[in-house]
Structures are given as C-alpha cells and as structure tokens.
Amino acid sequence: VKEKLSGLDLNAKPVAFVAGGAGFVGSNLVRRLLAEGWNVFVADNFSLGSADLLDSVSANNSLEIVEADLSLRTSALECFSQCARVFGDIDDVWHLAANSDIPAGVTDPNVDLKDTFMTTFALLEACKAWDVKNFHFASSSAVYGQWDGEAGLSETLGPLRPISNYGAMKLASEAQISAACEAFLSRVNIFRFPNVIGTPATHGVIYDFVKRLLDQPTILQVLGNGTQQKSYLHVSELVDAMLFISQHDSPSGGYPQILNIGNDDDGVSVKFIAEQVVKEIAPLAEIRYGSESKGWIGDIPRFSYNTDRLKAIGWRPKLTSKASVERAVFEIASQLK
Ligand SMILES: NC(=O)c1ccc[n+]([C@@H]2O[C@H](COP(=O)([O-])OP(=O)(O)OC[C@H]3O[C@@H](n4cnc5c(N)ncnc54)[C@H](O)[C@@H]3O)[C@@H](O)[C@H]2O)c1
C-alpha cells in the first residue's frame, strides 16, 4: 500500500471498483480500464473466476486485487475502505460479481440469492455508506425469460418473466438498484448482456464444446436438439459498449438507464456452433444431438434483441453474431489446446 501511495500521479487517476473483476468479462473490463488510465480495485471471491486471468496486468501499480465475498455487507464495506486507502475515493462501481452457472442456481436457488442478489444488495449498502454515486451493473437477457413474439426483446416492453433463479435474481437486483437510484445514486447504467463469448473463457457453450472434443475427439454430445437460436456478442465489443455508454451518459435523474447490449440479428443456432467447433478441433467427430428444444432447465432456446436505444446513443457492434462465434471458436480453441 505504501508503495502505491508514494506513486507519482495515482491520485490524479479516477478510481474504479470492479466487483467480480477476476471473471471472464471482468478481467477484460479491468484490462481496458487500466489501458484508459484508471486505478482499478478488483474484489472477487474466486469462486468462478481466478486472479490468474489478470496475470498479464498483475504488476501494474494501478491495479489492486483482493479476495472477498461481496455478498456480505461487512466484507463489501471493508473492500471500499481498503480501496480508499490504496487509491482514494471510488468514482465508479462496476458490479459484475454473480453466479454465472445457471444450472447450479436451478439445483440450489441459494447460490443465486447469495452471489447474484446479495452481492448487489451489499454493494449498494457500501455505496451509500461511502457516498459513491456512479454504478454500472451487469444484468442479463435472462431477465426477459421466454419470448416467442416477432419483435426483438425491448427494454420498455419486456416481457420480464425470468425462467431461471439466475434471471430472477438479476431482475431483483435491477429493482434494488432502481430504488437506490431514487435514494442516493446519481449515474446508473443497467446493461442487459446477451450471450458473451471470447477469451479467457471460463464457461459457456463454446468453452464446453471445445473441452468435450479435446477430451473425446470422436463424438460431440450436444445438450438439446441444436435448434436453440441466440444472439452472441464478442467480449471485446461488450467492453467497448460499456465504456462508450459510461462515457456518454449523464445523471440519471432518479432512474437507471437500462440498455440491451448486443446484436439485433437473428443470432446463430447451437448446431452452427457445434459444427464450427468440430471443424476447428476434430473435423471427423460425429455430432450427436439430444431431443429437447432447450439444453437445460432455465435455458432460453431463442431470443433476439431490440437495440434501438443503444443505437440512439451511438454504439453498434462491428461483428455479427455469426462472426463473433467464428472468432470466439478460434480463440477458445487456442486457449484450451
Ligand atoms: N458471460 C455472459 O454471457 C453473460 C451474459 C449475461 C450476463 N452476464 C453477467 O456478467 C457478469 C460477468 O459474467 P462472466 O461471464 O464474466 O462470469 P464469471 O463467472 O466469469 O464472473 C463472475 C465473477 O464473480 C465472482 N463472484 C461470484 N460470487 C461472488 C461473491 N459472492 N463475491 C465476490 N465475487 C463473486 C466470480 O468468482 C467470478 O470471478 C456476471 O454478473 C454475469 O451474470 C454474463
């Protein structure tokens, strides 16, 4: 800490607190924030993430990483206090800590209550205590639930009918953040992410397929019948959008800004993803599909986004869902080979 406090211009830099910064998306965000001149304080319990994902920047004096369970109010408060000692007052909180394993939350809803909702609750308490005004939240398309309508899912029309505990606790988090916006926060962004892909992958459909094929190169067993059709976004573009939005937003006036981030194309099928992974890893492998139209309980078999709000702010992705998948398959295969 002393070494950091004696640093030359640390006080001149803005301070970001990244909850869940040792995860897949978080580690990408942390690298970008550092590159853009922020002091970054990462708090993570390493349940799903790992400090190893930040190895390439761990020597950076503007980065501090601590292990903490942010579902506990005392622990969140202690992290804010530690951050203040190392870097000074927090300017922006980026809340990405959550249980990202949806089936685990279906088996035991306590997982989502604790890691997805209580982390939000505790971080908001800490923001109130430390008078932090700017809050950015990683929400999810899972808040919408199943939707068979023609139009893409929109922030204003919903529907808001989650079909997983994960989605339910994300929606409950959004509600809690909304109340905090009225009471004490001033700049608030709720980002509803689609399926995000890229490296360093720790979970997700491409990661699973690559791992399975590396273990057993002759057969790829797919959960579901392969027709699930979803929109995908590359993590580099997601981080780009989050930073762009945070740089172009304004005081929320008592309401959070809620934004779908993603592609508004029709997405790609699981069958397409399976074929791409087979082509990359084991071209002779047989793909075996299940019979269900969804992969697991809580899986949303089909969704597409309305991104008019995002476009109105001036951001749109450069890669389609298909191009994002092709790029991520190559990257994840290189990561795991
Ligand atoms: N990756 C996606 O496709 C996707 C889609 C929609 C929403 N999201 C959301 O984006 C965020 C980041 O997702 P990700 O894919 O990087 O997942 P991830 O699992 O890699 O990252 C989540 C991080 O939160 C940490 N964490 C969990 N519980 C914690 C706790 N109690 N205290 C402190 N840290 C805790 C984990 O260790 C992990 O490092 C999550 O909130 C996730 O719900 C991700």
mmCIF file of C-alpha atoms and ligand atoms in Angstrom:
data_model
loop_
_atom_site.group_PDB
_atom_site.id
_atom_site.type_symbol
_atom_site.label_atom_id
_atom_site.label_comp_id
_atom_site.label_asym_id
_atom_site.label_seq_id
_atom_site.Cartn_x
_atom_site.Cartn_y
_atom_site.Cartn_z
ATOM 1 C CA VAL A 1 0.000 0.000 0.000
ATOM 2 C CA LYS A 2 2.799 2.393 0.938
ATOM 3 C CA GLU A 3 4.487 1.807 -2.372
ATOM 4 C CA LYS A 4 1.272 2.677 -4.170
ATOM 5 C CA LEU A 5 0.575 5.771 -2.104
ATOM 6 C CA SER A 6 4.059 7.050 -2.883
ATOM 7 C CA GLY A 7 3.347 6.648 -6.625
ATOM 8 C CA LEU A 8 3.625 9.868 -8.610
ATOM 9 C CA ASP A 9 0.280 10.530 -10.177
ATOM 10 C CA LEU A 10 -2.009 7.889 -8.702
ATOM 11 C CA ASN A 11 -4.254 10.493 -7.121
ATOM 12 C CA ALA A 12 -4.799 12.115 -10.487
ATOM 13 C CA LYS A 13 -6.427 8.988 -11.861
ATOM 14 C CA PRO A 14 -10.093 8.138 -11.446
ATOM 15 C CA VAL A 15 -10.830 5.067 -9.344
ATOM 16 C CA ALA A 16 -12.912 2.097 -10.499
ATOM 17 C CA PHE A 17 -14.076 -0.653 -8.160
ATOM 18 C CA VAL A 18 -14.715 -3.850 -10.142
ATOM 19 C CA ALA A 19 -16.749 -6.482 -8.314
ATOM 20 C CA GLY A 20 -16.177 -9.852 -9.980
ATOM 21 C CA GLY A 21 -13.164 -8.438 -11.826
ATOM 22 C CA ALA A 22 -11.370 -11.808 -11.856
ATOM 23 C CA GLY A 23 -14.033 -13.387 -14.060
ATOM 24 C CA PHE A 24 -14.298 -13.710 -17.828
ATOM 25 C CA VAL A 25 -15.935 -10.351 -18.601
ATOM 26 C CA GLY A 26 -14.461 -8.643 -15.536
ATOM 27 C CA SER A 27 -10.854 -9.400 -16.463
ATOM 28 C CA ASN A 28 -11.447 -7.953 -19.946
ATOM 29 C CA LEU A 29 -13.024 -4.830 -18.443
ATOM 30 C CA VAL A 30 -10.165 -4.421 -15.948
ATOM 31 C CA ARG A 31 -7.548 -4.542 -18.711
ATOM 32 C CA ARG A 32 -9.424 -1.878 -20.676
ATOM 33 C CA LEU A 33 -9.903 0.393 -17.651
ATOM 34 C CA LEU A 34 -6.177 0.182 -16.876
ATOM 35 C CA ALA A 35 -5.348 0.984 -20.501
ATOM 36 C CA GLU A 36 -7.647 4.003 -20.308
ATOM 37 C CA GLY A 37 -5.851 5.408 -17.255
ATOM 38 C CA TRP A 38 -7.958 4.251 -14.308
ATOM 39 C CA ASN A 39 -6.852 2.978 -10.936
ATOM 40 C CA VAL A 40 -8.657 -0.327 -10.617
ATOM 41 C CA PHE A 41 -9.573 -2.169 -7.437
ATOM 42 C CA VAL A 42 -10.775 -5.737 -8.034
ATOM 43 C CA ALA A 43 -12.739 -7.653 -5.414
ATOM 44 C CA ASP A 44 -13.653 -11.257 -6.169
ATOM 45 C CA ASN A 45 -14.185 -14.404 -4.127
ATOM 46 C CA PHE A 46 -12.574 -16.503 -6.888
ATOM 47 C CA SER A 47 -15.476 -18.970 -6.774
ATOM 48 C CA LEU A 48 -15.764 -18.903 -10.569
ATOM 49 C CA GLY A 49 -13.014 -16.506 -11.552
ATOM 50 C CA SER A 50 -9.297 -16.545 -10.813
ATOM 51 C CA ALA A 51 -6.561 -13.981 -10.238
ATOM 52 C CA ASP A 52 -4.670 -15.858 -12.977
ATOM 53 C CA LEU A 53 -6.956 -14.218 -15.547
ATOM 54 C CA LEU A 54 -5.306 -10.917 -14.608
ATOM 55 C CA ASP A 55 -1.725 -12.229 -14.777
ATOM 56 C CA SER A 56 -0.833 -10.053 -17.766
ATOM 57 C CA VAL A 57 -1.548 -6.874 -15.763
ATOM 58 C CA SER A 58 -0.813 -8.023 -12.192
ATOM 59 C CA ALA A 59 2.415 -5.993 -11.989
ATOM 60 C CA ASN A 60 0.570 -2.776 -12.860
ATOM 61 C CA ASN A 61 0.742 -0.305 -9.948
ATOM 62 C CA SER A 62 -2.745 0.917 -10.769
ATOM 63 C CA LEU A 63 -4.265 -2.479 -10.035
ATOM 64 C CA GLU A 64 -5.136 -3.957 -6.659
ATOM 65 C CA ILE A 65 -6.780 -7.393 -6.361
ATOM 66 C CA VAL A 66 -8.358 -8.689 -3.162
ATOM 67 C CA GLU A 67 -10.242 -11.853 -2.294
ATOM 68 C CA ALA A 68 -13.599 -11.057 -0.715
ATOM 69 C CA ASP A 69 -17.131 -12.408 -0.505
ATOM 70 C CA LEU A 70 -19.160 -9.410 -1.635
ATOM 71 C CA SER A 71 -22.471 -10.935 -0.612
ATOM 72 C CA LEU A 72 -21.581 -9.862 2.929
ATOM 73 C CA ARG A 73 -22.153 -6.229 3.841
ATOM 74 C CA THR A 74 -19.149 -6.149 6.197
ATOM 75 C CA SER A 75 -16.910 -7.548 3.524
ATOM 76 C CA ALA A 76 -18.129 -5.072 0.865
ATOM 77 C CA LEU A 77 -17.595 -2.187 3.298
ATOM 78 C CA GLU A 78 -14.102 -3.435 4.132
ATOM 79 C CA CYS A 79 -13.238 -3.587 0.426
ATOM 80 C CA PHE A 80 -14.401 0.018 -0.119
ATOM 81 C CA SER A 81 -12.306 1.076 2.845
ATOM 82 C CA GLN A 82 -9.268 -0.804 1.506
ATOM 83 C CA CYS A 83 -9.772 0.778 -1.901
ATOM 84 C CA ALA A 84 -9.883 4.233 -0.307
ATOM 85 C CA ARG A 85 -6.603 3.506 1.478
ATOM 86 C CA VAL A 86 -4.891 2.332 -1.692
ATOM 87 C CA PHE A 87 -6.273 4.670 -4.355
ATOM 88 C CA GLY A 88 -8.610 7.200 -2.734
ATOM 89 C CA ASP A 89 -12.369 7.611 -3.125
ATOM 90 C CA ILE A 90 -14.193 5.407 -5.570
ATOM 91 C CA ASP A 91 -15.581 7.156 -8.649
ATOM 92 C CA ASP A 92 -17.342 4.249 -10.384
ATOM 93 C CA VAL A 93 -18.501 0.830 -9.225
ATOM 94 C CA TRP A 94 -18.756 -1.869 -11.894
ATOM 95 C CA HIS A 95 -20.773 -4.760 -10.487
ATOM 96 C CA LEU A 96 -20.076 -7.979 -12.371
ATOM 97 C CA ALA A 97 -19.980 -10.412 -9.460
ATOM 98 C CA ALA A 98 -22.609 -13.141 -9.811
ATOM 99 C CA ASN A 99 -23.209 -16.832 -10.106
ATOM 100 C CA SER A 100 -22.778 -17.289 -13.853
ATOM 101 C CA ASP A 101 -23.614 -21.012 -13.669
ATOM 102 C CA ILE A 102 -27.359 -21.024 -14.417
ATOM 103 C CA PRO A 103 -27.948 -24.786 -13.881
ATOM 104 C CA ALA A 104 -26.221 -24.556 -10.450
ATOM 105 C CA GLY A 105 -28.822 -21.976 -9.411
ATOM 106 C CA VAL A 106 -31.659 -24.192 -10.633
ATOM 107 C CA THR A 107 -30.346 -27.008 -8.425
ATOM 108 C CA ASP A 108 -29.853 -24.713 -5.441
ATOM 109 C CA PRO A 109 -31.543 -21.272 -5.573
ATOM 110 C CA ASN A 110 -29.436 -20.134 -2.604
ATOM 111 C CA VAL A 111 -26.489 -19.801 -4.972
ATOM 112 C CA ASP A 112 -28.227 -17.046 -6.947
ATOM 113 C CA LEU A 113 -29.705 -15.444 -3.866
ATOM 114 C CA LYS A 114 -26.218 -15.099 -2.385
ATOM 115 C CA ASP A 115 -23.901 -14.460 -5.334
ATOM 116 C CA THR A 116 -26.269 -12.699 -7.743
ATOM 117 C CA PHE A 117 -28.621 -10.759 -5.473
ATOM 118 C CA MET A 118 -26.874 -10.303 -2.108
ATOM 119 C CA THR A 119 -23.731 -9.036 -3.845
ATOM 120 C CA THR A 120 -25.905 -6.282 -5.345
ATOM 121 C CA PHE A 121 -27.549 -5.552 -2.018
ATOM 122 C CA ALA A 122 -24.248 -5.373 -0.126
ATOM 123 C CA LEU A 123 -22.521 -3.257 -2.779
ATOM 124 C CA LEU A 124 -25.393 -0.773 -2.736
ATOM 125 C CA GLU A 125 -25.113 -0.537 1.045
ATOM 126 C CA ALA A 126 -21.395 0.155 0.669
ATOM 127 C CA CYS A 127 -22.069 2.820 -1.999
ATOM 128 C CA LYS A 128 -24.488 4.542 0.349
ATOM 129 C CA ALA A 129 -22.025 4.448 3.247
ATOM 130 C CA TRP A 130 -19.155 5.760 1.103
ATOM 131 C CA ASP A 131 -21.232 8.232 -0.905
ATOM 132 C CA VAL A 132 -20.380 6.584 -4.230
ATOM 133 C CA LYS A 133 -22.657 7.948 -6.952
ATOM 134 C CA ASN A 134 -21.848 6.029 -10.132
ATOM 135 C CA PHE A 135 -22.926 2.420 -10.533
ATOM 136 C CA HIS A 136 -22.769 0.127 -13.561
ATOM 137 C CA PHE A 137 -24.464 -3.259 -13.388
ATOM 138 C CA ALA A 138 -24.023 -6.401 -15.495
ATOM 139 C CA SER A 139 -27.579 -7.619 -15.935
ATOM 140 C CA SER A 140 -28.696 -10.186 -18.444
ATOM 141 C CA SER A 141 -31.127 -11.104 -21.201
ATOM 142 C CA ALA A 142 -32.228 -13.765 -18.669
ATOM 143 C CA VAL A 143 -34.462 -11.131 -17.017
ATOM 144 C CA TYR A 144 -36.796 -11.366 -20.042
ATOM 145 C CA GLY A 145 -37.462 -15.094 -19.947
ATOM 146 C CA GLN A 146 -39.050 -16.928 -22.824
ATOM 147 C CA TRP A 147 -40.448 -14.914 -25.725
ATOM 148 C CA ASP A 148 -41.982 -16.208 -28.932
ATOM 149 C CA GLY A 149 -43.041 -12.811 -30.310
ATOM 150 C CA GLU A 150 -41.868 -11.449 -33.639
ATOM 151 C CA ALA A 151 -40.253 -8.264 -32.342
ATOM 152 C CA GLY A 152 -36.891 -8.328 -30.540
ATOM 153 C CA LEU A 153 -36.902 -8.044 -26.740
ATOM 154 C CA SER A 154 -37.051 -4.410 -25.726
ATOM 155 C CA GLU A 155 -36.119 -2.621 -22.514
ATOM 156 C CA THR A 156 -39.512 -0.966 -22.319
ATOM 157 C CA LEU A 157 -41.849 -3.758 -23.424
ATOM 158 C CA GLY A 158 -40.179 -6.753 -21.835
ATOM 159 C CA PRO A 159 -41.611 -9.277 -21.062
ATOM 160 C CA LEU A 160 -39.947 -9.560 -17.647
ATOM 161 C CA ARG A 161 -40.715 -13.180 -16.846
ATOM 162 C CA PRO A 162 -37.423 -14.902 -15.939
ATOM 163 C CA ILE A 163 -37.402 -18.703 -16.132
ATOM 164 C CA SER A 164 -34.267 -19.267 -14.034
ATOM 165 C CA ASN A 165 -33.331 -18.266 -10.486
ATOM 166 C CA TYR A 166 -30.374 -16.528 -12.041
ATOM 167 C CA GLY A 167 -32.682 -14.364 -14.188
ATOM 168 C CA ALA A 168 -34.962 -13.760 -11.218
ATOM 169 C CA MET A 169 -32.095 -12.558 -9.037
ATOM 170 C CA LYS A 170 -30.784 -10.321 -11.827
ATOM 171 C CA LEU A 171 -34.237 -8.768 -12.128
ATOM 172 C CA ALA A 172 -34.465 -8.366 -8.344
ATOM 173 C CA SER A 173 -31.036 -6.703 -8.447
ATOM 174 C CA GLU A 174 -32.254 -4.289 -11.110
ATOM 175 C CA ALA A 175 -35.197 -3.387 -8.868
ATOM 176 C CA GLN A 176 -32.933 -2.811 -5.871
ATOM 177 C CA ILE A 177 -30.621 -0.629 -7.979
ATOM 178 C CA SER A 178 -33.614 1.351 -9.210
ATOM 179 C CA ALA A 179 -34.624 2.123 -5.620
ATOM 180 C CA ALA A 180 -31.051 3.141 -4.797
ATOM 181 C CA CYS A 181 -31.112 5.441 -7.810
ATOM 182 C CA GLU A 182 -34.037 7.324 -6.333
ATOM 183 C CA ALA A 183 -32.378 7.457 -2.906
ATOM 184 C CA PHE A 184 -28.631 8.067 -3.315
ATOM 185 C CA LEU A 185 -27.025 7.058 -6.635
ATOM 186 C CA SER A 186 -26.843 9.535 -9.470
ATOM 187 C CA ARG A 187 -25.344 7.907 -12.603
ATOM 188 C CA VAL A 188 -26.599 4.364 -13.084
ATOM 189 C CA ASN A 189 -26.347 2.008 -16.032
ATOM 190 C CA ILE A 190 -28.009 -1.393 -16.124
ATOM 191 C CA PHE A 191 -26.529 -3.344 -19.023
ATOM 192 C CA ARG A 192 -28.520 -6.333 -20.196
ATOM 193 C CA PHE A 193 -25.860 -8.568 -21.746
ATOM 194 C CA PRO A 194 -26.667 -11.208 -24.384
ATOM 195 C CA ASN A 195 -24.506 -14.357 -24.607
ATOM 196 C CA VAL A 196 -20.982 -13.036 -24.371
ATOM 197 C CA ILE A 197 -18.121 -15.013 -25.896
ATOM 198 C CA GLY A 198 -14.352 -14.765 -26.257
ATOM 199 C CA THR A 199 -11.349 -15.330 -24.002
ATOM 200 C CA PRO A 200 -10.261 -16.006 -21.310
ATOM 201 C CA ALA A 201 -13.265 -18.334 -21.405
ATOM 202 C CA THR A 202 -14.308 -19.994 -18.159
ATOM 203 C CA HIS A 203 -17.758 -21.251 -19.131
ATOM 204 C CA GLY A 204 -20.340 -21.131 -21.916
ATOM 205 C CA VAL A 205 -21.369 -23.208 -24.883
ATOM 206 C CA ILE A 206 -18.199 -22.816 -26.989
ATOM 207 C CA TYR A 207 -15.971 -23.489 -23.979
ATOM 208 C CA ASP A 208 -17.984 -26.656 -23.180
ATOM 209 C CA PHE A 209 -17.866 -27.958 -26.748
ATOM 210 C CA VAL A 210 -14.126 -27.335 -27.120
ATOM 211 C CA LYS A 211 -13.387 -29.054 -23.793
ATOM 212 C CA ARG A 212 -15.583 -32.036 -24.618
ATOM 213 C CA LEU A 213 -13.955 -32.535 -28.002
ATOM 214 C CA LEU A 214 -10.448 -32.220 -26.634
ATOM 215 C CA ASP A 215 -11.330 -34.919 -24.059
ATOM 216 C CA GLN A 216 -13.183 -37.162 -26.530
ATOM 217 C CA PRO A 217 -12.295 -36.260 -30.155
ATOM 218 C CA THR A 218 -14.661 -38.709 -31.862
ATOM 219 C CA ILE A 219 -18.071 -37.595 -30.540
ATOM 220 C CA LEU A 220 -19.614 -34.262 -29.574
ATOM 221 C CA GLN A 221 -22.753 -34.730 -27.490
ATOM 222 C CA VAL A 222 -24.949 -31.612 -27.636
ATOM 223 C CA LEU A 223 -27.453 -30.707 -24.891
ATOM 224 C CA GLY A 224 -30.748 -30.133 -26.709
ATOM 225 C CA ASN A 225 -31.591 -30.679 -30.372
ATOM 226 C CA GLY A 226 -29.300 -27.934 -31.677
ATOM 227 C CA THR A 227 -32.074 -25.605 -32.835
ATOM 228 C CA GLN A 228 -31.668 -23.149 -29.944
ATOM 229 C CA GLN A 229 -31.041 -19.825 -31.673
ATOM 230 C CA LYS A 230 -29.464 -16.914 -29.815
ATOM 231 C CA SER A 231 -27.633 -13.691 -30.353
ATOM 232 C CA TYR A 232 -23.935 -13.535 -29.418
ATOM 233 C CA LEU A 233 -21.542 -10.687 -28.766
ATOM 234 C CA HIS A 234 -17.755 -10.797 -28.595
ATOM 235 C CA VAL A 235 -16.408 -9.713 -25.196
ATOM 236 C CA SER A 236 -14.144 -7.054 -26.730
ATOM 237 C CA GLU A 237 -17.232 -5.388 -28.208
ATOM 238 C CA LEU A 238 -19.175 -5.721 -24.969
ATOM 239 C CA VAL A 239 -16.459 -3.915 -23.025
ATOM 240 C CA ASP A 240 -16.268 -1.329 -25.767
ATOM 241 C CA ALA A 241 -20.003 -0.692 -25.445
ATOM 242 C CA MET A 242 -19.910 -0.495 -21.627
ATOM 243 C CA LEU A 243 -17.144 2.088 -21.681
ATOM 244 C CA PHE A 244 -18.726 4.024 -24.510
ATOM 245 C CA ILE A 245 -22.037 4.213 -22.646
ATOM 246 C CA SER A 246 -20.371 5.180 -19.364
ATOM 247 C CA GLN A 247 -18.567 7.990 -21.170
ATOM 248 C CA HIS A 248 -21.709 9.293 -22.854
ATOM 249 C CA ASP A 249 -24.240 9.021 -20.063
ATOM 250 C CA SER A 250 -25.488 11.753 -17.788
ATOM 251 C CA PRO A 251 -27.036 11.936 -14.308
ATOM 252 C CA SER A 252 -29.935 9.532 -14.340
ATOM 253 C CA GLY A 253 -32.448 11.886 -12.739
ATOM 254 C CA GLY A 254 -33.744 9.263 -10.341
ATOM 255 C CA TYR A 255 -33.939 6.408 -12.882
ATOM 256 C CA PRO A 256 -31.348 3.903 -14.009
ATOM 257 C CA GLN A 257 -30.502 3.829 -17.700
ATOM 258 C CA ILE A 258 -31.372 0.309 -18.876
ATOM 259 C CA LEU A 259 -29.782 -0.900 -22.096
ATOM 260 C CA ASN A 260 -29.703 -4.091 -24.116
ATOM 261 C CA ILE A 261 -26.147 -4.522 -25.362
ATOM 262 C CA GLY A 262 -25.775 -6.826 -28.308
ATOM 263 C CA ASN A 263 -26.616 -7.669 -31.861
ATOM 264 C CA ASP A 264 -30.108 -7.302 -33.219
ATOM 265 C CA ASP A 265 -29.594 -10.035 -35.828
ATOM 266 C CA ASP A 266 -31.393 -13.391 -35.652
ATOM 267 C CA GLY A 267 -28.419 -14.951 -33.891
ATOM 268 C CA VAL A 268 -26.993 -18.370 -34.667
ATOM 269 C CA SER A 269 -28.059 -21.888 -33.784
ATOM 270 C CA VAL A 270 -26.315 -24.265 -31.419
ATOM 271 C CA LYS A 271 -25.942 -26.565 -34.450
ATOM 272 C CA PHE A 272 -23.873 -23.879 -36.207
ATOM 273 C CA ILE A 273 -21.670 -23.521 -33.115
ATOM 274 C CA ALA A 274 -21.198 -27.287 -32.801
ATOM 275 C CA GLU A 275 -20.170 -27.506 -36.471
ATOM 276 C CA GLN A 276 -17.684 -24.642 -36.110
ATOM 277 C CA VAL A 277 -16.074 -26.263 -33.068
ATOM 278 C CA VAL A 278 -15.877 -29.658 -34.771
ATOM 279 C CA LYS A 279 -14.259 -28.047 -37.837
ATOM 280 C CA GLU A 280 -11.668 -26.364 -35.585
ATOM 281 C CA ILE A 281 -10.861 -29.232 -33.186
ATOM 282 C CA ALA A 282 -11.743 -32.623 -34.654
ATOM 283 C CA PRO A 283 -13.167 -32.491 -38.208
ATOM 284 C CA LEU A 284 -14.065 -36.201 -38.219
ATOM 285 C CA ALA A 285 -16.089 -36.122 -34.996
ATOM 286 C CA GLU A 286 -19.750 -37.139 -35.047
ATOM 287 C CA ILE A 287 -22.191 -34.589 -33.580
ATOM 288 C CA ARG A 288 -24.981 -36.194 -31.513
ATOM 289 C CA TYR A 289 -27.973 -34.078 -30.618
ATOM 290 C CA GLY A 290 -30.469 -34.528 -27.773
ATOM 291 C CA SER A 291 -34.224 -34.432 -28.372
ATOM 292 C CA GLU A 292 -35.275 -31.402 -26.307
ATOM 293 C CA SER A 293 -35.658 -27.914 -27.784
ATOM 294 C CA LYS A 294 -33.651 -26.485 -24.866
ATOM 295 C CA GLY A 295 -30.351 -27.506 -23.277
ATOM 296 C CA TRP A 296 -31.362 -27.468 -19.602
ATOM 297 C CA ILE A 297 -33.997 -26.082 -17.214
ATOM 298 C CA GLY A 298 -33.682 -22.309 -17.335
ATOM 299 C CA ASP A 299 -32.162 -22.325 -20.836
ATOM 300 C CA ILE A 300 -33.857 -19.823 -23.144
ATOM 301 C CA PRO A 301 -33.986 -21.559 -26.527
ATOM 302 C CA ARG A 302 -34.482 -18.472 -28.679
ATOM 303 C CA PHE A 303 -34.013 -14.786 -28.261
ATOM 304 C CA SER A 304 -33.245 -11.695 -30.247
ATOM 305 C CA TYR A 305 -32.727 -8.152 -29.065
ATOM 306 C CA ASN A 306 -34.149 -4.794 -29.933
ATOM 307 C CA THR A 307 -31.114 -2.486 -29.674
ATOM 308 C CA ASP A 308 -32.701 0.808 -30.773
ATOM 309 C CA ARG A 309 -31.770 2.506 -27.500
ATOM 310 C CA LEU A 310 -28.147 1.510 -27.849
ATOM 311 C CA LYS A 311 -28.032 2.704 -31.453
ATOM 312 C CA ALA A 312 -29.610 6.024 -30.444
ATOM 313 C CA ILE A 313 -26.674 6.579 -28.058
ATOM 314 C CA GLY A 314 -24.352 5.986 -30.988
ATOM 315 C CA TRP A 315 -22.977 2.470 -30.456
ATOM 316 C CA ARG A 316 -23.432 -0.611 -32.595
ATOM 317 C CA PRO A 317 -21.376 -3.820 -32.845
ATOM 318 C CA LYS A 318 -18.999 -4.351 -35.741
ATOM 319 C CA LEU A 319 -19.282 -8.154 -35.639
ATOM 320 C CA THR A 320 -22.496 -10.084 -36.312
ATOM 321 C CA SER A 321 -23.440 -12.989 -34.044
ATOM 322 C CA LYS A 322 -22.034 -15.359 -36.679
ATOM 323 C CA ALA A 323 -18.710 -13.518 -36.990
ATOM 324 C CA SER A 324 -18.463 -13.288 -33.182
ATOM 325 C CA VAL A 325 -18.915 -17.054 -32.872
ATOM 326 C CA GLU A 326 -16.346 -17.795 -35.590
ATOM 327 C CA ARG A 327 -13.790 -15.559 -33.882
ATOM 328 C CA ALA A 328 -14.501 -16.926 -30.397
ATOM 329 C CA VAL A 329 -14.274 -20.570 -31.543
ATOM 330 C CA PHE A 330 -10.798 -19.904 -32.894
ATOM 331 C CA GLU A 331 -9.724 -18.001 -29.754
ATOM 332 C CA ILE A 332 -11.136 -20.504 -27.246
ATOM 333 C CA ALA A 333 -9.658 -23.439 -29.154
ATOM 334 C CA SER A 334 -6.245 -21.719 -28.990
ATOM 335 C CA GLN A 335 -6.737 -21.030 -25.270
ATOM 336 C CA LEU A 336 -7.580 -24.640 -24.369
ATOM 337 C CA LYS A 337 -5.421 -26.633 -26.797
HETATM 338 N N1 LIG B 1 -20.858 -14.169 -19.990
HETATM 339 C C1 LIG B 1 -22.116 -13.986 -20.372
HETATM 340 O O1 LIG B 1 -22.531 -14.489 -21.419
HETATM 341 C C2 LIG B 1 -23.057 -13.140 -19.545
HETATM 342 C C3 LIG B 1 -24.346 -12.908 -20.024
HETATM 343 C C4 LIG B 1 -25.212 -12.137 -19.279
HETATM 344 C C5 LIG B 1 -24.803 -11.579 -18.082
HETATM 345 N N2 LIG B 1 -23.544 -11.836 -17.629
HETATM 346 C C6 LIG B 1 -23.156 -11.252 -16.341
HETATM 347 O O2 LIG B 1 -21.903 -10.603 -16.476
HETATM 348 C C7 LIG B 1 -21.138 -10.745 -15.283
HETATM 349 C C8 LIG B 1 -19.805 -11.373 -15.614
HETATM 350 O O3 LIG B 1 -20.038 -12.667 -16.172
HETATM 351 P P1 LIG B 1 -18.858 -13.637 -16.569
HETATM 352 O O4 LIG B 1 -19.271 -14.367 -17.770
HETATM 353 O O5 LIG B 1 -17.583 -12.889 -16.576
HETATM 354 O O6 LIG B 1 -18.910 -14.672 -15.353
HETATM 355 P P2 LIG B 1 -17.753 -15.122 -14.385
HETATM 356 O O7 LIG B 1 -18.305 -16.224 -13.562
HETATM 357 O O8 LIG B 1 -16.512 -15.397 -15.158
HETATM 358 O O9 LIG B 1 -17.545 -13.833 -13.472
HETATM 359 C C9 LIG B 1 -18.273 -13.594 -12.288
HETATM 360 C C10 LIG B 1 -17.250 -13.306 -11.196
HETATM 361 O O10 LIG B 1 -17.941 -13.030 -9.965
HETATM 362 C C11 LIG B 1 -17.224 -13.670 -8.913
HETATM 363 N N3 LIG B 1 -18.148 -13.873 -7.789
HETATM 364 C C12 LIG B 1 -19.223 -14.688 -7.717
HETATM 365 N N4 LIG B 1 -19.804 -14.595 -6.498
HETATM 366 C C13 LIG B 1 -19.080 -13.680 -5.784
HETATM 367 C C14 LIG B 1 -19.161 -13.166 -4.460
HETATM 368 N N5 LIG B 1 -20.110 -13.593 -3.596
HETATM 369 N N6 LIG B 1 -18.250 -12.265 -4.060
HETATM 370 C C15 LIG B 1 -17.265 -11.850 -4.918
HETATM 371 N N7 LIG B 1 -17.134 -12.302 -6.174
HETATM 372 C C16 LIG B 1 -18.033 -13.212 -6.611
HETATM 373 C C17 LIG B 1 -16.730 -14.989 -9.528
HETATM 374 O O11 LIG B 1 -15.655 -15.561 -8.830
HETATM 375 C C18 LIG B 1 -16.337 -14.521 -10.924
HETATM 376 O O12 LIG B 1 -14.991 -14.101 -10.979
HETATM 377 C C19 LIG B 1 -21.987 -11.592 -14.339
HETATM 378 O O13 LIG B 1 -22.703 -10.741 -13.494
HETATM 379 C C20 LIG B 1 -22.920 -12.318 -15.275
HETATM 380 O O14 LIG B 1 -24.125 -12.671 -14.632
HETATM 381 C C21 LIG B 1 -22.666 -12.593 -18.326
#
